[in-house]
Amino acid sequence: MNFDITEEQKMIRDMARDFAKKEIAPVAGRYEREGHFPKAILKKLAELGLMGVNIPQEYGGAESGVVAYSLALSEIAKACASTAVTMSVTNMVAEIINQYASEETKKRYIPKITSGEYVAGAFALTEPHAGSDAGAIRTTAVKKGDKYILNGNKVFITSGAYAGCIIVYAVTDKAKGKKGISAFVVEKGTDGLIIGKEEKKMGLRASNTVSLDFCDCAVPAANLLGTEGKGFEIGMTALNGGRIGIASQAIGIADAALEAAVRYALERQAFGKKISEFQAIQWKIADSATTLDAARLLTLRAAFLKEKKRNYTKEASMAKLYSTEIANRICAEAIQIHGGYGYIEEYNVERYYRDARVTTIYEGTSEIQRIVIAREILKNAE
Ligand code: CAA
């Protein structure tokens, strides 16, 4: 077993780290407080090849693989989790189009994503009554000539107001249940696509989250991904990969929180010595560092399996479940180590804590990850 990353992976990680430190970290706190969507930063990420890390070069991607993607995303998340989730969903959208669209559709959309012409991509599956139960969506798509007419609404759509294109899931044949769901690429500005109000969130306030309404929204039939009825499979497969992204994001947030906690423990004095000299603090640091390392290993294993085109469904869910849960714990401990200072805005750890919270919810809750993991184990044991 080889735990070394390749020179190329190292180069991409270091480039992302450098960019995050110099250009994202200094503004991340302010952007989050002001709810400022980081358009200029996202464009620069595209210039660095980070909006298509696992996309072939012929479509403008970096073609550097899933491990490099995971490493880079963690570095971006360490500076700004809002930027990281935007990057994660945008890469996922580019990968969906690359995997399921016709050549013409790929050429039309992917270069716009990888070049930054589209500042982001969005993934519209969730509906007001259908979150974890993704198969229960009600948005419809009815074929009329060379168009599909979409009607319905979506909620909690990351980057929905800024995305150049959105992957939308809709029912084309109700009688077929989950096998009657199809996926479409919908361009920003299409008539009948209405951007709803922006949500005010607990964290990730520099990311954009909106509802979307589809009112007789006509989408070219050529924008159907795969074939009719393939949508649920496309969504689930995409989310397997997306979960590596969210695990990587959680790792970045936890890394930032632990680093801040260690720095503070070495500075803060109490009872006549540095608090780092107290065992109570040392144990928190040791536990945080150990679980963070375990999260990294789980996530890089899932990324490696995906890169090698092996089955990685269970491993991606394990990585997502574990990394997001421990990120919440590490952020909570980082605040505890900071004491009262951890609770105020001036110290970044309260932002990390708020940002980490949603990672156990979106792209499949921890409860859904456990369902996926158990199903895979039981299926393979039969
Ligand atoms: N990978 C590949 N295929 C999968 C799959 C997976 N992880 N999970 C299910 N499938 C396939 C099944 O194999 C099955 O295929 P066949 O019929 O051909 O056998 C088909 O999908 C239907 O599966 P189930 O009958 O098992 O479906 P279910 O309804 O019982 O449950 C679920 C599936 C796992 C609960 C699924 O609904 C799920 O993952 N829910 C969570 C949804 C989610 O993650 N939403 C995130 C929203 S997007 C977001 O958050 C993005 C963002 O903006 C940050």
PDB file of N, CA, C and O in Angstrom, residues 253-317:
ATOM      1  N   ILE A 253     -12.577  22.334   6.794  1.00  0.00           N
ATOM      2  CA  ILE A 253     -13.109  23.158   7.893  1.00  0.00           C
ATOM      3  C   ILE A 253     -12.500  22.692   9.221  1.00  0.00           C
ATOM      4  O   ILE A 253     -12.044  23.498  10.046  1.00  0.00           O
ATOM      5  N   ALA A 254     -12.484  21.370   9.422  1.00  0.00           N
ATOM      6  CA  ALA A 254     -11.956  20.808  10.674  1.00  0.00           C
ATOM      7  C   ALA A 254     -10.468  21.123  10.827  1.00  0.00           C
ATOM      8  O   ALA A 254      -9.987  21.421  11.931  1.00  0.00           O
ATOM      9  N   ASP A 255      -9.747  21.064   9.727  1.00  0.00           N
ATOM     10  CA  ASP A 255      -8.315  21.365   9.730  1.00  0.00           C
ATOM     11  C   ASP A 255      -8.091  22.807  10.202  1.00  0.00           C
ATOM     12  O   ASP A 255      -7.225  23.081  11.060  1.00  0.00           O
ATOM     13  N   ALA A 256      -8.897  23.711   9.668  1.00  0.00           N
ATOM     14  CA  ALA A 256      -8.777  25.128  10.054  1.00  0.00           C
ATOM     15  C   ALA A 256      -9.080  25.303  11.542  1.00  0.00           C
ATOM     16  O   ALA A 256      -8.382  26.040  12.252  1.00  0.00           O
ATOM     17  N   ALA A 257     -10.115  24.618  12.006  1.00  0.00           N
ATOM     18  CA  ALA A 257     -10.522  24.757  13.417  1.00  0.00           C
ATOM     19  C   ALA A 257      -9.440  24.209  14.348  1.00  0.00           C
ATOM     20  O   ALA A 257      -9.095  24.837  15.364  1.00  0.00           O
ATOM     21  N   LEU A 258      -8.887  23.071  13.985  1.00  0.00           N
ATOM     22  CA  LEU A 258      -7.845  22.470  14.832  1.00  0.00           C
ATOM     23  C   LEU A 258      -6.597  23.348  14.855  1.00  0.00           C
ATOM     24  O   LEU A 258      -5.992  23.575  15.920  1.00  0.00           O
ATOM     25  N   GLU A 259      -6.224  23.846  13.672  1.00  0.00           N
ATOM     26  CA  GLU A 259      -5.043  24.715  13.597  1.00  0.00           C
ATOM     27  C   GLU A 259      -5.229  25.945  14.492  1.00  0.00           C
ATOM     28  O   GLU A 259      -4.313  26.334  15.239  1.00  0.00           O
ATOM     29  N   ALA A 260      -6.417  26.536  14.442  1.00  0.00           N
ATOM     30  CA  ALA A 260      -6.699  27.723  15.270  1.00  0.00           C
ATOM     31  C   ALA A 260      -6.641  27.356  16.757  1.00  0.00           C
ATOM     32  O   ALA A 260      -6.102  28.117  17.577  1.00  0.00           O
ATOM     33  N   ALA A 261      -7.172  26.182  17.095  1.00  0.00           N
ATOM     34  CA  ALA A 261      -7.205  25.753  18.496  1.00  0.00           C
ATOM     35  C   ALA A 261      -5.786  25.525  19.036  1.00  0.00           C
ATOM     36  O   ALA A 261      -5.458  25.917  20.166  1.00  0.00           O
ATOM     37  N   VAL A 262      -4.960  24.912  18.206  1.00  0.00           N
ATOM     38  CA  VAL A 262      -3.570  24.647  18.622  1.00  0.00           C
ATOM     39  C   VAL A 262      -2.827  25.976  18.840  1.00  0.00           C
ATOM     40  O   VAL A 262      -2.138  26.167  19.849  1.00  0.00           O
ATOM     41  N   ARG A 263      -3.026  26.883  17.897  1.00  0.00           N
ATOM     42  CA  ARG A 263      -2.362  28.189  17.995  1.00  0.00           C
ATOM     43  C   ARG A 263      -2.791  28.901  19.283  1.00  0.00           C
ATOM     44  O   ARG A 263      -1.968  29.420  20.032  1.00  0.00           O
ATOM     45  N   TYR A 264      -4.073  28.859  19.539  1.00  0.00           N
ATOM     46  CA  TYR A 264      -4.604  29.544  20.729  1.00  0.00           C
ATOM     47  C   TYR A 264      -4.101  28.884  22.009  1.00  0.00           C
ATOM     48  O   TYR A 264      -3.715  29.569  22.969  1.00  0.00           O
ATOM     49  N   ALA A 265      -4.066  27.549  22.015  1.00  0.00           N
ATOM     50  CA  ALA A 265      -3.629  26.824  23.222  1.00  0.00           C
ATOM     51  C   ALA A 265      -2.176  27.134  23.567  1.00  0.00           C
ATOM     52  O   ALA A 265      -1.779  27.109  24.733  1.00  0.00           O
ATOM     53  N   LEU A 266      -1.391  27.443  22.518  1.00  0.00           N
ATOM     54  CA  LEU A 266       0.026  27.760  22.752  1.00  0.00           C
ATOM     55  C   LEU A 266       0.226  29.200  23.224  1.00  0.00           C
ATOM     56  O   LEU A 266       1.279  29.558  23.736  1.00  0.00           O
ATOM     57  N   GLU A 267      -0.803  30.033  23.025  1.00  0.00           N
ATOM     58  CA  GLU A 267      -0.686  31.443  23.422  1.00  0.00           C
ATOM     59  C   GLU A 267      -1.345  31.730  24.759  1.00  0.00           C
ATOM     60  O   GLU A 267      -0.820  32.489  25.576  1.00  0.00           O
ATOM     61  N   ARG A 268      -2.484  31.142  24.978  1.00  0.00           N
ATOM     62  CA  ARG A 268      -3.333  31.513  26.117  1.00  0.00           C
ATOM     63  C   ARG A 268      -2.756  30.993  27.436  1.00  0.00           C
ATOM     64  O   ARG A 268      -2.384  29.817  27.549  1.00  0.00           O
ATOM     65  N   GLN A 269      -2.692  31.879  28.390  1.00  0.00           N
ATOM     66  CA  GLN A 269      -2.178  31.507  29.717  1.00  0.00           C
ATOM     67  C   GLN A 269      -3.340  31.390  30.709  1.00  0.00           C
ATOM     68  O   GLN A 269      -4.277  32.183  30.665  1.00  0.00           O
ATOM     69  N   ALA A 270      -3.268  30.394  31.566  1.00  0.00           N
ATOM     70  CA  ALA A 270      -4.233  30.285  32.674  1.00  0.00           C
ATOM     71  C   ALA A 270      -3.543  29.553  33.823  1.00  0.00           C
ATOM     72  O   ALA A 270      -2.727  28.642  33.579  1.00  0.00           O
ATOM     73  N   PHE A 271      -3.825  29.945  35.008  1.00  0.00           N
ATOM     74  CA  PHE A 271      -3.225  29.322  36.194  1.00  0.00           C
ATOM     75  C   PHE A 271      -1.698  29.292  36.117  1.00  0.00           C
ATOM     76  O   PHE A 271      -1.054  28.307  36.486  1.00  0.00           O
ATOM     77  N   GLY A 272      -1.150  30.340  35.501  1.00  0.00           N
ATOM     78  CA  GLY A 272       0.295  30.486  35.479  1.00  0.00           C
ATOM     79  C   GLY A 272       1.024  29.706  34.407  1.00  0.00           C
ATOM     80  O   GLY A 272       2.254  29.651  34.380  1.00  0.00           O
ATOM     81  N   LYS A 273       0.311  29.077  33.495  1.00  0.00           N
ATOM     82  CA  LYS A 273       1.003  28.422  32.367  1.00  0.00           C
ATOM     83  C   LYS A 273       0.143  28.435  31.109  1.00  0.00           C
ATOM     84  O   LYS A 273      -1.043  28.797  31.153  1.00  0.00           O
ATOM     85  N   LYS A 274       0.781  28.019  29.988  1.00  0.00           N
ATOM     86  CA  LYS A 274       0.030  27.958  28.723  1.00  0.00           C
ATOM     87  C   LYS A 274      -1.035  26.879  28.859  1.00  0.00           C
ATOM     88  O   LYS A 274      -0.736  25.806  29.431  1.00  0.00           O
ATOM     89  N   ILE A 275      -2.211  27.110  28.285  1.00  0.00           N
ATOM     90  CA  ILE A 275      -3.262  26.079  28.434  1.00  0.00           C
ATOM     91  C   ILE A 275      -2.893  24.789  27.684  1.00  0.00           C
ATOM     92  O   ILE A 275      -3.420  23.729  27.985  1.00  0.00           O
ATOM     93  N   SER A 276      -1.963  24.889  26.722  1.00  0.00           N
ATOM     94  CA  SER A 276      -1.511  23.671  26.016  1.00  0.00           C
ATOM     95  C   SER A 276      -0.811  22.695  26.970  1.00  0.00           C
ATOM     96  O   SER A 276      -0.626  21.524  26.645  1.00  0.00           O
ATOM     97  N   GLU A 277      -0.420  23.189  28.140  1.00  0.00           N
ATOM     98  CA  GLU A 277       0.262  22.303  29.092  1.00  0.00           C
ATOM     99  C   GLU A 277      -0.724  21.493  29.935  1.00  0.00           C
ATOM    100  O   GLU A 277      -0.331  20.586  30.663  1.00  0.00           O
ATOM    101  N   PHE A 278      -2.003  21.818  29.828  1.00  0.00           N
ATOM    102  CA  PHE A 278      -3.013  21.049  30.572  1.00  0.00           C
ATOM    103  C   PHE A 278      -3.440  19.822  29.774  1.00  0.00           C
ATOM    104  O   PHE A 278      -3.698  19.916  28.572  1.00  0.00           O
ATOM    105  N   GLN A 279      -3.549  18.703  30.494  1.00  0.00           N
ATOM    106  CA  GLN A 279      -3.920  17.467  29.818  1.00  0.00           C
ATOM    107  C   GLN A 279      -5.329  17.544  29.194  1.00  0.00           C
ATOM    108  O   GLN A 279      -5.579  16.969  28.136  1.00  0.00           O
ATOM    109  N   ALA A 280      -6.211  18.281  29.849  1.00  0.00           N
ATOM    110  CA  ALA A 280      -7.585  18.400  29.316  1.00  0.00           C
ATOM    111  C   ALA A 280      -7.560  18.963  27.892  1.00  0.00           C
ATOM    112  O   ALA A 280      -8.303  18.510  27.021  1.00  0.00           O
ATOM    113  N   ILE A 281      -6.670  19.932  27.668  1.00  0.00           N
ATOM    114  CA  ILE A 281      -6.555  20.544  26.332  1.00  0.00           C
ATOM    115  C   ILE A 281      -5.810  19.588  25.395  1.00  0.00           C
ATOM    116  O   ILE A 281      -6.181  19.399  24.239  1.00  0.00           O
ATOM    117  N   GLN A 282      -4.767  18.960  25.900  1.00  0.00           N
ATOM    118  CA  GLN A 282      -3.981  18.038  25.061  1.00  0.00           C
ATOM    119  C   GLN A 282      -4.848  16.904  24.523  1.00  0.00           C
ATOM    120  O   GLN A 282      -4.718  16.494  23.371  1.00  0.00           O
ATOM    121  N   TRP A 283      -5.748  16.398  25.359  1.00  0.00           N
ATOM    122  CA  TRP A 283      -6.595  15.278  24.908  1.00  0.00           C
ATOM    123  C   TRP A 283      -7.551  15.723  23.804  1.00  0.00           C
ATOM    124  O   TRP A 283      -7.810  14.988  22.862  1.00  0.00           O
ATOM    125  N   LYS A 284      -8.055  16.921  23.943  1.00  0.00           N
ATOM    126  CA  LYS A 284      -8.944  17.440  22.883  1.00  0.00           C
ATOM    127  C   LYS A 284      -8.154  17.529  21.571  1.00  0.00           C
ATOM    128  O   LYS A 284      -8.653  17.168  20.503  1.00  0.00           O
ATOM    129  N   ILE A 285      -6.931  18.036  21.668  1.00  0.00           N
ATOM    130  CA  ILE A 285      -6.107  18.191  20.463  1.00  0.00           C
ATOM    131  C   ILE A 285      -5.770  16.820  19.875  1.00  0.00           C
ATOM    132  O   ILE A 285      -5.873  16.597  18.656  1.00  0.00           O
ATOM    133  N   ALA A 286      -5.426  15.882  20.732  1.00  0.00           N
ATOM    134  CA  ALA A 286      -5.059  14.535  20.259  1.00  0.00           C
ATOM    135  C   ALA A 286      -6.249  13.843  19.590  1.00  0.00           C
ATOM    136  O   ALA A 286      -6.109  13.256  18.504  1.00  0.00           O
ATOM    137  N   ASP A 287      -7.401  13.925  20.222  1.00  0.00           N
ATOM    138  CA  ASP A 287      -8.595  13.289  19.637  1.00  0.00           C
ATOM    139  C   ASP A 287      -8.979  13.943  18.318  1.00  0.00           C
ATOM    140  O   ASP A 287      -9.327  13.261  17.346  1.00  0.00           O
ATOM    141  N   SER A 288      -8.910  15.255  18.288  1.00  0.00           N
ATOM    142  CA  SER A 288      -9.265  15.972  17.055  1.00  0.00           C
ATOM    143  C   SER A 288      -8.304  15.583  15.927  1.00  0.00           C
ATOM    144  O   SER A 288      -8.735  15.282  14.809  1.00  0.00           O
ATOM    145  N   ALA A 289      -7.016  15.569  16.228  1.00  0.00           N
ATOM    146  CA  ALA A 289      -6.026  15.255  15.188  1.00  0.00           C
ATOM    147  C   ALA A 289      -6.169  13.810  14.697  1.00  0.00           C
ATOM    148  O   ALA A 289      -6.029  13.526  13.502  1.00  0.00           O
ATOM    149  N   THR A 290      -6.455  12.901  15.620  1.00  0.00           N
ATOM    150  CA  THR A 290      -6.580  11.486  15.242  1.00  0.00           C
ATOM    151  C   THR A 290      -7.805  11.268  14.348  1.00  0.00           C
ATOM    152  O   THR A 290      -7.717  10.613  13.294  1.00  0.00           O
ATOM    153  N   THR A 291      -8.932  11.842  14.751  1.00  0.00           N
ATOM    154  CA  THR A 291     -10.142  11.646  13.942  1.00  0.00           C
ATOM    155  C   THR A 291     -10.021  12.375  12.599  1.00  0.00           C
ATOM    156  O   THR A 291     -10.521  11.888  11.579  1.00  0.00           O
ATOM    157  N   LEU A 292      -9.334  13.504  12.594  1.00  0.00           N
ATOM    158  CA  LEU A 292      -9.157  14.226  11.330  1.00  0.00           C
ATOM    159  C   LEU A 292      -8.315  13.391  10.358  1.00  0.00           C
ATOM    160  O   LEU A 292      -8.611  13.310   9.166  1.00  0.00           O
ATOM    161  N   ASP A 293      -7.284  12.756  10.875  1.00  0.00           N
ATOM    162  CA  ASP A 293      -6.454  11.887  10.024  1.00  0.00           C
ATOM    163  C   ASP A 293      -7.270  10.712   9.485  1.00  0.00           C
ATOM    164  O   ASP A 293      -7.139  10.336   8.317  1.00  0.00           O
ATOM    165  N   ALA A 294      -8.089  10.126  10.345  1.00  0.00           N
ATOM    166  CA  ALA A 294      -8.923   8.990   9.914  1.00  0.00           C
ATOM    167  C   ALA A 294      -9.882   9.450   8.810  1.00  0.00           C
ATOM    168  O   ALA A 294     -10.104   8.731   7.825  1.00  0.00           O
ATOM    169  N   ALA A 295     -10.433  10.648   8.971  1.00  0.00           N
ATOM    170  CA  ALA A 295     -11.346  11.198   7.956  1.00  0.00           C
ATOM    171  C   ALA A 295     -10.625  11.372   6.622  1.00  0.00           C
ATOM    172  O   ALA A 295     -11.147  11.036   5.555  1.00  0.00           O
ATOM    173  N   ARG A 296      -9.410  11.884   6.691  1.00  0.00           N
ATOM    174  CA  ARG A 296      -8.624  12.068   5.460  1.00  0.00           C
ATOM    175  C   ARG A 296      -8.399  10.731   4.760  1.00  0.00           C
ATOM    176  O   ARG A 296      -8.522  10.620   3.541  1.00  0.00           O
ATOM    177  N   LEU A 297      -8.034   9.728   5.548  1.00  0.00           N
ATOM    178  CA  LEU A 297      -7.741   8.423   4.950  1.00  0.00           C
ATOM    179  C   LEU A 297      -8.988   7.821   4.297  1.00  0.00           C
ATOM    180  O   LEU A 297      -8.925   7.281   3.188  1.00  0.00           O
ATOM    181  N   LEU A 298     -10.117   7.911   4.998  1.00  0.00           N
ATOM    182  CA  LEU A 298     -11.371   7.392   4.427  1.00  0.00           C
ATOM    183  C   LEU A 298     -11.713   8.118   3.129  1.00  0.00           C
ATOM    184  O   LEU A 298     -12.140   7.503   2.146  1.00  0.00           O
ATOM    185  N   THR A 299     -11.517   9.426   3.152  1.00  0.00           N
ATOM    186  CA  THR A 299     -11.917  10.236   1.990  1.00  0.00           C
ATOM    187  C   THR A 299     -10.977  10.000   0.806  1.00  0.00           C
ATOM    188  O   THR A 299     -11.424   9.853  -0.333  1.00  0.00           O
ATOM    189  N   LEU A 300      -9.690   9.925   1.094  1.00  0.00           N
ATOM    190  CA  LEU A 300      -8.747   9.689  -0.010  1.00  0.00           C
ATOM    191  C   LEU A 300      -8.916   8.279  -0.577  1.00  0.00           C
ATOM    192  O   LEU A 300      -8.739   8.059  -1.774  1.00  0.00           O
ATOM    193  N   ARG A 301      -9.307   7.337   0.279  1.00  0.00           N
ATOM    194  CA  ARG A 301      -9.577   5.978  -0.240  1.00  0.00           C
ATOM    195  C   ARG A 301     -10.768   6.023  -1.206  1.00  0.00           C
ATOM    196  O   ARG A 301     -10.710   5.443  -2.296  1.00  0.00           O
ATOM    197  N   ALA A 302     -11.834   6.699  -0.806  1.00  0.00           N
ATOM    198  CA  ALA A 302     -13.010   6.798  -1.685  1.00  0.00           C
ATOM    199  C   ALA A 302     -12.630   7.496  -2.995  1.00  0.00           C
ATOM    200  O   ALA A 302     -13.026   7.057  -4.085  1.00  0.00           O
ATOM    201  N   ALA A 303     -11.828   8.557  -2.880  1.00  0.00           N
ATOM    202  CA  ALA A 303     -11.400   9.298  -4.079  1.00  0.00           C
ATOM    203  C   ALA A 303     -10.551   8.394  -4.986  1.00  0.00           C
ATOM    204  O   ALA A 303     -10.725   8.372  -6.204  1.00  0.00           O
ATOM    205  N   PHE A 304      -9.672   7.630  -4.369  1.00  0.00           N
ATOM    206  CA  PHE A 304      -8.805   6.712  -5.123  1.00  0.00           C
ATOM    207  C   PHE A 304      -9.651   5.678  -5.873  1.00  0.00           C
ATOM    208  O   PHE A 304      -9.436   5.419  -7.062  1.00  0.00           O
ATOM    209  N   LEU A 305     -10.646   5.103  -5.191  1.00  0.00           N
ATOM    210  CA  LEU A 305     -11.497   4.088  -5.820  1.00  0.00           C
ATOM    211  C   LEU A 305     -12.273   4.686  -6.992  1.00  0.00           C
ATOM    212  O   LEU A 305     -12.398   4.058  -8.049  1.00  0.00           O
ATOM    213  N   LYS A 306     -12.788   5.896  -6.785  1.00  0.00           N
ATOM    214  CA  LYS A 306     -13.531   6.532  -7.879  1.00  0.00           C
ATOM    215  C   LYS A 306     -12.595   6.777  -9.062  1.00  0.00           C
ATOM    216  O   LYS A 306     -12.936   6.531 -10.215  1.00  0.00           O
ATOM    217  N   GLU A 307     -11.400   7.257  -8.747  1.00  0.00           N
ATOM    218  CA  GLU A 307     -10.420   7.540  -9.804  1.00  0.00           C
ATOM    219  C   GLU A 307     -10.075   6.275 -10.592  1.00  0.00           C
ATOM    220  O   GLU A 307      -9.865   6.313 -11.792  1.00  0.00           O
ATOM    221  N   LYS A 308     -10.012   5.147  -9.884  1.00  0.00           N
ATOM    222  CA  LYS A 308      -9.671   3.867 -10.549  1.00  0.00           C
ATOM    223  C   LYS A 308     -10.897   3.221 -11.181  1.00  0.00           C
ATOM    224  O   LYS A 308     -10.853   2.069 -11.599  1.00  0.00           O
ATOM    225  N   LYS A 309     -12.023   3.939 -11.151  1.00  0.00           N
ATOM    226  CA  LYS A 309     -13.280   3.456 -11.722  1.00  0.00           C
ATOM    227  C   LYS A 309     -13.750   2.149 -11.081  1.00  0.00           C
ATOM    228  O   LYS A 309     -14.318   1.279 -11.726  1.00  0.00           O
ATOM    229  N   ARG A 310     -13.463   2.012  -9.783  1.00  0.00           N
ATOM    230  CA  ARG A 310     -13.964   0.866  -9.044  1.00  0.00           C
ATOM    231  C   ARG A 310     -15.220   1.298  -8.273  1.00  0.00           C
ATOM    232  O   ARG A 310     -15.507   2.489  -8.170  1.00  0.00           O
ATOM    233  N   ASN A 311     -15.959   0.336  -7.721  1.00  0.00           N
ATOM    234  CA  ASN A 311     -17.147   0.697  -6.953  1.00  0.00           C
ATOM    235  C   ASN A 311     -16.728   1.454  -5.684  1.00  0.00           C
ATOM    236  O   ASN A 311     -15.855   1.000  -4.953  1.00  0.00           O
ATOM    237  N   TYR A 312     -17.364   2.591  -5.451  1.00  0.00           N
ATOM    238  CA  TYR A 312     -16.955   3.388  -4.288  1.00  0.00           C
ATOM    239  C   TYR A 312     -18.154   3.937  -3.522  1.00  0.00           C
ATOM    240  O   TYR A 312     -18.009   4.816  -2.676  1.00  0.00           O
ATOM    241  N   THR A 313     -19.342   3.410  -3.806  1.00  0.00           N
ATOM    242  CA  THR A 313     -20.570   3.930  -3.171  1.00  0.00           C
ATOM    243  C   THR A 313     -20.467   3.893  -1.649  1.00  0.00           C
ATOM    244  O   THR A 313     -20.674   4.901  -0.959  1.00  0.00           O
ATOM    245  N   LYS A 314     -20.138   2.719  -1.115  1.00  0.00           N
ATOM    246  CA  LYS A 314     -20.070   2.554   0.342  1.00  0.00           C
ATOM    247  C   LYS A 314     -18.966   3.433   0.925  1.00  0.00           C
ATOM    248  O   LYS A 314     -19.162   4.123   1.933  1.00  0.00           O
ATOM    249  N   GLU A 315     -17.819   3.414   0.268  1.00  0.00           N
ATOM    250  CA  GLU A 315     -16.660   4.148   0.791  1.00  0.00           C
ATOM    251  C   GLU A 315     -16.900   5.660   0.778  1.00  0.00           C
ATOM    252  O   GLU A 315     -16.458   6.377   1.688  1.00  0.00           O
ATOM    253  N   ALA A 316     -17.619   6.145  -0.260  1.00  0.00           N
ATOM    254  CA  ALA A 316     -17.919   7.591  -0.308  1.00  0.00           C
ATOM    255  C   ALA A 316     -18.871   7.959   0.828  1.00  0.00           C
ATOM    256  O   ALA A 316     -18.712   9.003   1.474  1.00  0.00           O
ATOM    257  N   SER A 317     -19.841   7.096   1.092  1.00  0.00           N
ATOM    258  CA  SER A 317     -20.785   7.386   2.183  1.00  0.00           C
ATOM    259  C   SER A 317     -20.087   7.307   3.533  1.00  0.00           C
ATOM    260  O   SER A 317     -20.369   8.107   4.436  1.00  0.00           O
TER     261      SER A 317
END
